[in-house]
Each structure stands twice: as structure tokens, then as C-alpha cells.
């Protein structure tokens, strides 16, 4: 759930919906609102980009989820956010080999 919320808030901040909050970026917004470190906010947003549909900045249409298996397991509660983050990191690194 928190990954979905982080992703949604990140998209809204990028669209300028929270300009009056003083947060220049989604990381700043999450850091201020949740009182977490910038590193943790970045981690949550990075995971959200891997497991949630991302709107194309030009067309606005949703791109497919990058890691649908992890997204489904996370949504069902079979995989925690920390585990999903670790798996996503390693899958991304393996793809670069």
C-alpha cells in the first residue's frame, strides 16, 4: 500500500499539484510529509516506478508495469516492500549484464 501511495504522490508532485507545500521534488514532499530520510523517500519512489504503471509524460497513457510479477505479489501482500525492493534491484542489475 505505501508503495502505491508513494508512486501516486510522486506523480502528483511532478504535475505541480502540491506546489504550495514548498517541496520541489517528490522526494522532498515524501521526506517532509512522512518525516523520513531522503534516501528512504528515494527508495520508495524507485520501487513504485518498478511495480506501478507509469504514465508517459508526452501522451499521458500508462506504460506497462516493469516488473508485473513483483507488483502482483506486493499487491497481494505476499511480498513486503523491503523484499520487493531487493528483488527489483537484483533483477535490474541482472538485466544490465
mmCIF file with all atom_site columns, C-alpha atoms in Angstrom, residues 13 16-33:
data_model
loop_
_atom_site.group_PDB
_atom_site.id
_atom_site.type_symbol
_atom_site.label_atom_id
_atom_site.label_alt_id
_atom_site.label_comp_id
_atom_site.label_asym_id
_atom_site.label_entity_id
_atom_site.label_seq_id
_atom_site.pdbx_PDB_ins_code
_atom_site.Cartn_x
_atom_site.Cartn_y
_atom_site.Cartn_z
_atom_site.occupancy
_atom_site.B_iso_or_equiv
_atom_site.pdbx_formal_charge
_atom_site.auth_seq_id
_atom_site.auth_comp_id
_atom_site.auth_asym_id
_atom_site.auth_atom_id
_atom_site.pdbx_PDB_model_num
ATOM 1  C CA . UNK A 1 13 ? 4.116  16.387 -7.108 1.00 0.00 ? 13 UNK A CA 1
ATOM 2  C CA . UNK A 1 16 ? 2.705  20.518 -9.696 1.00 0.00 ? 16 UNK A CA 1
ATOM 3  C CA . UNK A 1 17 ? -0.324 19.617 -7.591 1.00 0.00 ? 17 UNK A CA 1
ATOM 4  C CA . UNK A 1 18 ? 1.478  20.363 -4.320 1.00 0.00 ? 18 UNK A CA 1
ATOM 5  C CA . UNK A 1 19 ? 3.498  23.416 -5.338 1.00 0.00 ? 19 UNK A CA 1
ATOM 6  C CA . UNK A 1 20 ? 2.237  25.348 -2.312 1.00 0.00 ? 20 UNK A CA 1
ATOM 7  C CA . UNK A 1 21 ? 3.824  22.771 0.042  1.00 0.00 ? 21 UNK A CA 1
ATOM 8  C CA . UNK A 1 22 ? 7.276  24.120 -0.739 1.00 0.00 ? 22 UNK A CA 1
ATOM 9  C CA . UNK A 1 23 ? 8.500  20.714 -1.873 1.00 0.00 ? 23 UNK A CA 1
ATOM 10 C CA . UNK A 1 24 ? 10.444 20.988 -5.115 1.00 0.00 ? 24 UNK A CA 1
ATOM 11 C CA . UNK A 1 25 ? 10.509 17.242 -5.770 1.00 0.00 ? 25 UNK A CA 1
ATOM 12 C CA . UNK A 1 26 ? 8.598  14.116 -4.856 1.00 0.00 ? 26 UNK A CA 1
ATOM 13 C CA . UNK A 1 27 ? 11.481 13.108 -2.576 1.00 0.00 ? 27 UNK A CA 1
ATOM 14 C CA . UNK A 1 28 ? 11.177 16.410 -0.707 1.00 0.00 ? 28 UNK A CA 1
ATOM 15 C CA . UNK A 1 29 ? 7.412  16.018 -0.422 1.00 0.00 ? 29 UNK A CA 1
ATOM 16 C CA . UNK A 1 30 ? 7.626  12.483 1.000  1.00 0.00 ? 30 UNK A CA 1
ATOM 17 C CA . UNK A 1 31 ? 10.511 13.430 3.275  1.00 0.00 ? 31 UNK A CA 1
ATOM 18 C CA . UNK A 1 32 ? 8.595  16.371 4.746  1.00 0.00 ? 32 UNK A CA 1
ATOM 19 C CA . UNK A 1 33 ? 5.200  14.700 4.932  1.00 0.00 ? 33 UNK A CA 1
#
